[in-house]
Coordinates of C-alpha atoms and ligand atoms in Angstrom, one line a residue:
M16 CA 36.1 37.8 -51.5
T17 CA 36.4 35.5 -48.9
S18 CA 34.7 32.3 -49.6
I19 CA 34.3 28.7 -47.2
L20 CA 32.6 25.8 -48.1
I21 CA 31.7 23.6 -45.1
Q22 CA 31.5 20.1 -46.5
G23 CA 29.5 17.5 -45.0
A24 CA 27.8 18.3 -41.8
F25 CA 24.7 17.7 -40.0
T26 CA 23.3 20.7 -40.2
V27 CA 20.4 21.3 -37.0
N28 CA 18.0 23.8 -38.4
E29 CA 14.4 24.3 -38.4
E30 CA 13.0 21.1 -37.0
Q31 CA 15.5 18.9 -39.1
I32 CA 18.9 17.7 -39.5
I33 CA 20.0 17.2 -43.3
Q34 CA 23.6 15.9 -43.9
S35 CA 24.1 19.0 -46.5
D36 CA 27.8 21.5 -47.6
V37 CA 27.4 25.1 -46.5
R38 CA 29.0 27.9 -48.9
I39 CA 29.8 31.3 -47.1
T40 CA 31.0 34.4 -49.1
N41 CA 31.0 37.8 -48.0
G42 CA 29.8 37.1 -44.7
K43 CA 26.6 35.9 -45.0
I44 CA 25.6 32.1 -45.9
E45 CA 24.9 31.6 -50.0
E46 CA 24.0 28.1 -50.2
I47 CA 22.5 25.0 -48.8
K48 CA 22.7 22.0 -50.5
K49 CA 24.1 18.6 -50.5
N50 CA 27.0 18.4 -52.7
L51 CA 28.4 21.4 -54.2
T52 CA 31.4 22.3 -55.7
L53 CA 34.8 23.8 -54.4
R54 CA 35.7 27.0 -56.1
E55 CA 38.5 28.3 -56.8
G56 CA 40.8 29.4 -53.9
E57 CA 38.0 28.7 -51.8
T58 CA 38.8 27.8 -48.6
C59 CA 37.3 23.8 -47.5
I60 CA 36.2 22.7 -44.5
D61 CA 36.1 19.2 -43.8
A62 CA 32.9 18.1 -41.7
R63 CA 31.8 15.0 -41.8
G64 CA 30.3 13.7 -38.5
K65 CA 30.3 16.7 -36.9
Y66 CA 26.6 19.2 -36.3
L67 CA 26.7 22.5 -37.6
L68 CA 24.0 24.7 -35.7
P69 CA 23.9 28.3 -36.0
G70 CA 25.4 30.7 -34.0
L71 CA 23.1 30.9 -30.5
I72 CA 21.6 33.6 -29.8
D73 CA 21.9 34.9 -25.7
D74 CA 19.0 37.3 -24.9
Q75 CA 20.3 37.7 -21.1
V76 CA 24.2 38.8 -20.3
H77 CA 25.5 40.7 -17.8
F78 CA 29.3 42.0 -19.5
R79 CA 29.6 44.6 -16.5
E80 CA 30.7 47.3 -19.0
P81 CA 30.8 50.1 -17.9
G82 CA 31.8 50.5 -14.2
L83 CA 31.9 46.8 -13.3
T84 CA 35.5 45.6 -15.2
H85 CA 37.1 44.3 -11.8
K86 CA 34.3 41.2 -13.2
A87 CA 34.2 41.5 -16.6
C88 CA 34.6 43.7 -19.7
I89 CA 33.0 43.3 -23.1
R90 CA 36.6 42.2 -25.1
T91 CA 36.9 39.5 -22.5
E92 CA 33.4 37.6 -22.2
S93 CA 32.2 38.4 -25.7
R94 CA 35.1 36.1 -26.6
A95 CA 34.1 33.5 -24.2
A96 CA 30.6 33.9 -25.9
V97 CA 32.2 32.3 -29.5
A98 CA 34.5 29.4 -27.4
G99 CA 31.0 28.6 -26.5
G100 CA 29.3 28.9 -29.8
I101 CA 26.9 32.2 -28.5
T102 CA 27.5 34.4 -31.7
S103 CA 24.9 37.3 -31.1
F104 CA 24.3 38.7 -26.9
I105 CA 21.6 41.2 -26.0
E106 CA 23.3 42.7 -22.9
M107 CA 21.7 44.0 -19.5
P108 CA 21.6 47.8 -18.2
N109 CA 22.4 47.1 -14.5
T110 CA 26.1 48.0 -15.1
N111 CA 27.6 51.6 -13.5
P112 CA 27.0 53.9 -15.0
Q113 CA 23.5 52.0 -15.8
T114 CA 22.1 52.0 -18.9
T115 CA 19.1 54.4 -18.5
T116 CA 19.2 57.3 -20.4
Q117 CA 19.7 57.4 -24.7
E118 CA 23.8 59.2 -23.4
K119 CA 24.4 55.8 -22.1
L120 CA 22.9 53.4 -24.1
D121 CA 25.1 55.0 -27.3
E122 CA 28.4 55.0 -25.1
K123 CA 27.8 50.9 -24.5
F124 CA 27.4 50.7 -28.5
Q125 CA 30.2 52.8 -28.7
I126 CA 32.4 50.3 -26.5
A127 CA 30.9 46.8 -28.1
K128 CA 31.9 48.5 -31.4
E129 CA 35.3 48.5 -30.4
N130 CA 36.0 45.7 -28.5
S131 CA 33.1 42.8 -29.0
L132 CA 34.0 39.5 -31.1
A133 CA 30.2 38.5 -31.1
N134 CA 27.1 40.7 -32.7
Y135 CA 25.2 42.8 -29.9
S136 CA 22.7 45.1 -28.6
F137 CA 21.2 46.4 -25.3
M138 CA 18.5 46.4 -23.5
F139 CA 17.6 49.9 -21.3
G140 CA 16.8 50.1 -18.1
G141 CA 13.6 51.2 -16.9
T142 CA 13.7 53.1 -13.3
N143 CA 10.9 54.6 -11.1
D144 CA 11.6 57.8 -13.4
N145 CA 12.8 57.8 -16.9
L146 CA 9.3 57.4 -18.1
A147 CA 10.7 60.2 -20.6
E148 CA 14.0 58.5 -21.3
I149 CA 12.1 55.0 -22.2
Q150 CA 9.2 56.7 -24.4
K151 CA 12.2 58.4 -27.0
L152 CA 13.6 55.4 -27.9
D153 CA 14.5 53.5 -31.3
P154 CA 12.7 50.3 -31.2
K155 CA 15.0 49.8 -35.1
Q156 CA 18.0 50.9 -32.1
V157 CA 17.5 48.9 -28.7
A158 CA 16.9 45.4 -27.8
G159 CA 14.2 45.7 -25.1
L160 CA 13.5 47.1 -22.1
K161 CA 14.5 45.2 -18.6
L162 CA 12.5 45.5 -15.9
F163 CA 13.9 44.7 -12.4
L164 CA 10.8 43.5 -11.1
G165 CA 12.8 42.1 -7.9
S166 CA 15.6 43.6 -7.2
S167 CA 18.8 41.9 -8.2
T168 CA 22.6 43.1 -8.6
G169 CA 22.8 47.0 -9.0
N170 CA 20.1 48.6 -7.6
M171 CA 17.8 49.1 -10.5
L172 CA 14.4 48.1 -8.9
V173 CA 10.8 49.5 -10.1
D174 CA 8.7 49.1 -7.2
D175 CA 6.8 51.9 -8.1
E176 CA 2.8 50.3 -9.9
T177 CA 2.1 53.9 -11.0
V178 CA 5.5 53.9 -13.1
L179 CA 4.8 50.6 -14.1
R180 CA 1.7 50.6 -15.1
N181 CA 2.6 53.9 -17.3
I182 CA 5.6 51.5 -18.5
F183 CA 3.7 48.5 -19.4
S184 CA 0.7 50.8 -21.4
S185 CA 3.3 53.6 -23.1
T186 CA 6.1 51.2 -24.7
K187 CA 5.7 48.8 -27.1
L188 CA 9.2 47.7 -26.8
V189 CA 9.5 44.3 -25.5
I190 CA 10.0 44.1 -22.0
A191 CA 12.0 41.6 -20.7
A192 CA 11.1 41.4 -17.0
H193 CA 13.3 40.1 -13.7
C194 CA 9.9 38.7 -11.5
E195 CA 10.6 38.1 -7.7
D196 CA 8.6 39.6 -5.6
E197 CA 10.1 42.7 -3.4
P198 CA 8.6 42.3 -0.3
T199 CA 8.7 38.7 0.3
V200 CA 12.0 38.2 -0.7
K201 CA 12.9 40.8 1.6
A202 CA 10.5 39.4 5.0
N203 CA 12.3 35.9 3.8
L204 CA 15.4 37.4 4.4
Q205 CA 15.0 39.4 7.8
A206 CA 13.6 35.8 9.1
H207 CA 16.1 34.8 8.1
I208 CA 19.4 37.0 9.5
D209 CA 16.9 36.9 12.6
E210 CA 17.6 33.4 13.2
Y211 CA 21.0 33.0 11.8
G212 CA 22.9 36.5 11.6
E213 CA 24.5 37.1 8.2
D214 CA 26.0 34.1 7.7
I215 CA 23.2 32.5 6.1
P216 CA 23.3 28.7 5.3
I217 CA 23.3 29.1 1.8
E218 CA 20.2 26.2 1.2
K219 CA 18.1 28.6 2.6
H220 CA 18.4 30.8 -0.6
P221 CA 15.9 29.0 -2.5
V222 CA 13.8 29.7 0.9
I223 CA 14.4 33.7 0.7
R224 CA 14.1 33.6 -2.5
S225 CA 10.7 31.8 -2.8
H226 CA 8.7 29.9 -4.9
E227 CA 5.9 32.3 -3.4
A228 CA 8.3 35.0 -4.3
C229 CA 8.8 33.9 -8.2
Y230 CA 5.2 33.2 -8.4
K231 CA 3.4 36.4 -7.5
S232 CA 5.9 38.9 -9.1
S233 CA 5.7 37.1 -12.5
S234 CA 1.5 36.8 -12.4
K235 CA 1.5 39.9 -11.4
A236 CA 3.2 41.5 -14.3
I237 CA 1.5 38.4 -16.1
A238 CA -1.9 40.4 -15.6
L239 CA -0.8 44.0 -15.7
A240 CA 0.5 43.1 -19.7
K241 CA -2.7 42.1 -20.8
E242 CA -4.4 44.4 -18.9
T243 CA -2.7 46.7 -20.9
G244 CA -1.5 45.0 -23.9
A245 CA 1.8 44.7 -23.4
R246 CA 4.8 42.7 -24.4
L247 CA 6.1 41.0 -21.7
H248 CA 8.9 38.6 -21.7
V249 CA 9.9 36.9 -18.3
F250 CA 13.1 36.1 -17.8
H251 CA 14.9 33.2 -16.2
L252 CA 12.1 31.2 -14.9
S253 CA 13.3 29.2 -11.4
T254 CA 9.5 27.4 -10.6
A255 CA 7.4 24.5 -11.3
E256 CA 4.3 27.2 -10.4
E257 CA 5.3 29.7 -12.6
L258 CA 4.5 27.7 -16.0
S259 CA 0.9 27.0 -15.7
L260 CA 0.9 30.8 -17.0
F261 CA 2.7 30.2 -20.2
R262 CA 0.8 29.1 -23.5
N263 CA 2.3 27.0 -25.5
D264 CA -1.6 26.8 -28.2
I265 CA -0.4 29.4 -30.4
P266 CA 3.1 30.7 -32.6
L267 CA 5.4 32.3 -30.8
A268 CA 5.2 35.2 -33.7
E269 CA 1.7 35.7 -32.4
K270 CA 2.1 35.4 -28.6
K271 CA 2.2 38.9 -26.2
I272 CA 3.4 36.8 -23.9
T273 CA 6.8 35.0 -23.5
S274 CA 8.4 33.0 -21.0
E275 CA 13.0 32.3 -21.4
V276 CA 14.9 29.6 -19.1
C277 CA 18.1 30.0 -18.2
V278 CA 20.8 26.8 -18.7
H279 CA 22.4 27.0 -14.3
H280 CA 18.8 26.4 -13.9
L281 CA 18.4 23.2 -15.8
W282 CA 21.6 21.7 -15.1
F283 CA 21.8 22.5 -11.1
S284 CA 19.3 21.8 -8.4
D285 CA 19.7 22.6 -4.5
K286 CA 21.3 19.2 -3.0
D287 CA 24.0 21.1 -5.8
Y288 CA 24.4 23.7 -3.5
A289 CA 26.5 21.5 -0.4
S290 CA 29.2 21.1 -2.9
K291 CA 28.6 24.3 -5.0
G292 CA 27.6 27.2 -1.9
T293 CA 27.5 30.5 -3.2
Q294 CA 29.0 29.6 -6.7
I295 CA 25.8 28.9 -7.8
K296 CA 23.8 31.5 -5.3
W297 CA 21.7 33.0 -8.5
N298 CA 18.8 35.7 -8.5
P299 CA 16.2 33.8 -9.5
A300 CA 17.6 30.8 -7.1
V301 CA 18.7 26.9 -8.1
K302 CA 15.4 25.2 -6.4
T303 CA 14.5 21.7 -6.5
D304 CA 14.8 18.4 -8.4
A305 CA 11.1 18.9 -9.3
D306 CA 11.4 22.5 -10.5
R307 CA 14.2 21.4 -12.8
T308 CA 12.6 18.3 -14.1
A309 CA 8.7 20.5 -14.8
L310 CA 11.1 23.2 -16.3
W311 CA 12.7 20.5 -19.0
D312 CA 9.0 19.9 -19.8
A313 CA 7.9 23.0 -20.4
L314 CA 11.2 24.0 -22.4
N315 CA 10.1 20.8 -24.2
D316 CA 6.8 21.3 -24.6
D317 CA 6.6 24.9 -26.0
R318 CA 5.2 26.6 -22.5
I319 CA 9.0 28.0 -22.7
D320 CA 10.6 29.8 -25.7
V321 CA 14.0 30.9 -25.1
L322 CA 16.9 29.5 -23.7
A323 CA 19.7 31.2 -22.9
T324 CA 22.3 32.0 -20.2
D325 CA 21.6 35.2 -17.6
H326 CA 25.8 35.1 -17.8
A327 CA 26.4 37.5 -14.5
P328 CA 30.0 37.3 -13.9
H329 CA 31.5 38.4 -10.4
T330 CA 35.0 37.6 -8.9
L331 CA 35.7 34.5 -6.8
E332 CA 36.8 36.9 -4.2
E333 CA 33.0 38.8 -4.0
K334 CA 31.7 35.1 -4.4
S335 CA 33.4 34.0 -1.2
Q336 CA 31.9 36.2 1.4
V337 CA 29.1 35.2 3.5
Y338 CA 26.0 34.9 2.4
T339 CA 24.3 38.4 2.7
K340 CA 27.6 39.6 1.1
A341 CA 28.1 37.1 -1.7
P342 CA 26.5 38.7 -4.9
S343 CA 24.1 36.6 -6.8
G344 CA 25.3 35.1 -10.6
G345 CA 27.6 33.4 -12.2
P346 CA 30.0 32.9 -16.1
L347 CA 28.5 30.4 -17.9
V348 CA 28.6 32.2 -22.2
Q349 CA 31.5 29.4 -22.4
H350 CA 30.0 26.4 -21.3
A351 CA 26.1 27.0 -21.8
L352 CA 26.0 25.6 -25.0
L353 CA 28.4 22.2 -24.0
A354 CA 25.5 21.8 -21.7
L355 CA 22.6 21.7 -23.3
L356 CA 24.3 19.4 -25.7
T357 CA 25.1 17.3 -22.7
A358 CA 21.8 17.1 -21.6
H359 CA 20.6 15.9 -25.3
K360 CA 22.5 13.0 -25.2
E361 CA 21.0 11.8 -22.0
G362 CA 18.1 12.4 -23.4
K363 CA 16.6 15.5 -21.9
I364 CA 16.2 17.6 -25.1
S365 CA 16.6 17.0 -29.0
L366 CA 18.8 19.2 -30.8
E367 CA 16.4 20.9 -32.5
K368 CA 14.9 21.8 -29.8
I369 CA 18.1 23.3 -28.7
V370 CA 18.5 24.9 -32.0
Q371 CA 15.3 26.3 -31.8
K372 CA 15.0 28.0 -28.4
A373 CA 18.3 29.5 -28.2
C374 CA 19.2 29.9 -32.0
H375 CA 16.0 30.4 -34.2
N376 CA 13.2 31.7 -30.9
P377 CA 15.5 34.6 -30.3
A378 CA 15.5 36.1 -33.3
I379 CA 11.9 35.7 -33.6
L380 CA 11.2 37.2 -30.3
F381 CA 12.7 40.2 -30.9
Q382 CA 12.9 40.9 -34.9
I383 CA 16.2 40.2 -35.3
S384 CA 17.0 40.5 -38.7
K385 CA 18.7 37.5 -40.8
R386 CA 20.4 35.7 -38.0
G387 CA 19.2 32.6 -35.5
Y388 CA 19.1 30.3 -39.4
L389 CA 20.8 28.3 -41.7
R390 CA 19.3 29.9 -44.6
E391 CA 20.6 31.6 -47.8
G392 CA 21.2 34.9 -47.9
Y393 CA 21.4 35.3 -43.8
F394 CA 24.6 36.5 -41.9
A395 CA 27.5 33.2 -41.6
D396 CA 27.1 33.3 -37.6
L397 CA 27.3 29.4 -37.2
V398 CA 28.7 26.9 -34.9
L399 CA 30.3 23.4 -35.6
V400 CA 30.0 20.7 -32.8
D401 CA 31.6 17.3 -32.1
L402 CA 29.1 15.2 -30.4
N403 CA 32.0 12.7 -29.9
S404 CA 34.9 14.5 -28.2
E405 CA 34.3 16.0 -24.4
T406 CA 35.3 19.0 -23.2
T407 CA 36.7 18.7 -19.0
V408 CA 36.5 22.5 -17.9
K409 CA 39.7 23.0 -16.3
K410 CA 40.4 26.4 -14.7
E411 CA 43.3 27.5 -17.6
D412 CA 41.4 26.9 -20.6
L413 CA 38.1 29.7 -19.0
L414 CA 37.9 32.7 -20.7
Y415 CA 36.6 34.6 -18.0
Q416 CA 37.6 37.1 -16.9
C417 CA 36.9 36.5 -13.5
G418 CA 38.6 33.3 -13.7
W419 CA 36.2 30.9 -12.3
S420 CA 32.9 28.2 -13.2
P421 CA 30.3 26.5 -11.9
F422 CA 31.2 23.9 -14.1
E423 CA 34.6 23.7 -13.3
G424 CA 35.8 19.9 -13.1
T425 CA 32.6 18.9 -15.6
T426 CA 33.1 16.5 -18.5
F427 CA 30.4 17.5 -20.9
G428 CA 29.6 15.2 -24.0
A429 CA 30.9 17.8 -26.5
K430 CA 33.3 20.1 -28.1
V431 CA 33.4 23.3 -29.8
L432 CA 35.2 23.4 -33.2
Q433 CA 34.8 26.5 -34.4
T434 CA 33.0 29.3 -34.4
W435 CA 32.0 31.7 -37.3
V436 CA 30.4 35.7 -37.0
N437 CA 29.6 36.7 -40.4
G438 CA 31.6 34.3 -41.8
Q439 CA 34.4 35.0 -40.4
T440 CA 36.6 32.4 -37.7
V441 CA 36.7 33.8 -34.4
Y442 CA 36.9 30.7 -32.4
A443 CA 38.9 27.2 -33.4
N444 CA 41.9 24.8 -32.8
D445 CA 40.6 25.9 -29.2
Q446 CA 41.8 29.4 -30.0
I447 CA 40.2 32.6 -30.1
I448 CA 40.8 34.0 -33.7
E449 CA 40.6 37.6 -33.2
N450 CA 38.5 38.6 -36.5
K451 CA 37.1 41.5 -35.7
A452 CA 33.8 40.9 -37.5
A453 CA 31.3 41.7 -35.3
L454 CA 27.9 44.4 -36.1
Q455 CA 25.7 45.9 -33.9
L456 CA 22.3 43.9 -34.5
T457 CA 19.6 44.8 -36.1
F458 CA 15.4 44.5 -36.6
D459 CA 12.7 44.0 -38.3
R460 CA 10.3 46.4 -36.7
Ligands
DOR6 O1 22.0 36.3 -9.8 C1 22.0 37.5 -10.7 N1 23.0 38.0 -11.1 N2 20.4 37.6 -11.3 C2 20.6 38.6 -11.7 O2 19.4 39.0 -12.6 C3 21.2 40.1 -12.0 C4 22.6 39.6 -12.1 C5 23.8 40.1 -11.7 O3 23.6 41.0 -12.5 O4 25.2 40.2 -10.7

């Protein structure tokens, strides 16, 4: 029986910060109390002055396996995730082949079982022609259904209105939607190609992938969800306009329409295109300072429910191409929590709110069993951070297979000291520890 006593940390959990001891036995949190007595043979960790959080649950990552493993794979990216305090992830279906059949989904679970250092689940991909497969899915196995209502990496656009209506009407799964209106984006892109050719200035990305495209698509998806009673989760909000579509007057568990914001839309603004170029080309695009401020406000007042990364690595070679060829997306899991903790120190968000949005709320939203909280009897997925240390992002410290980060050279005002997955240390002293403790996420559905 492995037993660990974490002593004296400031535990951040359920809207409170309390100095407490936490005992882990057999992969679970056994006790959370002040002044616990060290048992014989128990490992003791002096965490006084440090903050102990539930491990983050990232509800949107692209780990590129199978088929796109020149960019990333589950082994490398899950290691980067735990180094960044993310202990569970939900991975997206735009791999090659796409995760649009039960067989392909099962293959992914197998790859993760063999290789992941973080707990895992997957989204199933909806397409214009796989409704029958969607209807056969086991809600106890799959995290949810991902629909690309705007095209992005991997050609998974669902643009047949009848199919969309059928999917919304017939599934009980959470529908996670990428919302950007395809005709609007296409017309904007063509107008810019007419003016600039292929080498469109990157500053035009938010003009092409415009506010209008986001609002049109999100509002359409929400209208369809209201009409059909579907459970809709709108991924990666990026505009101020869209925020009026979401409520904060009912608890998350009662919401049928929820939303997510990603770290890059909170950190960067269109002013950063000049220095970062296509490294910060994302879909949806990073937009203005005013949008960024509105996203922080909506996160803090609960119109936005979940904080995630949309970790989407591409090689530097791919990203260095001209605008029309450079793919959208970038690696984030190793630095998302550090960015959030830095934002906390700048007064943008409380620690309790970070934990609510990145730990508790994904667990509530996806009905994940016994994770996302510091609670006795729950899995011991934990991250210990130091708010009095700094982390400077250096190329040589990156764990992403693609070997670059949009944060290179940035100094964050915090440091991840140690991460536990199911009670096993997987990251400590700046090193990955190869404890294969990760489990498939299970759902209380
Ligand atoms: O920028 C993005 N990249 N947005 C997405 O929705 C997809 C992702 C990717 O897979 O590259």
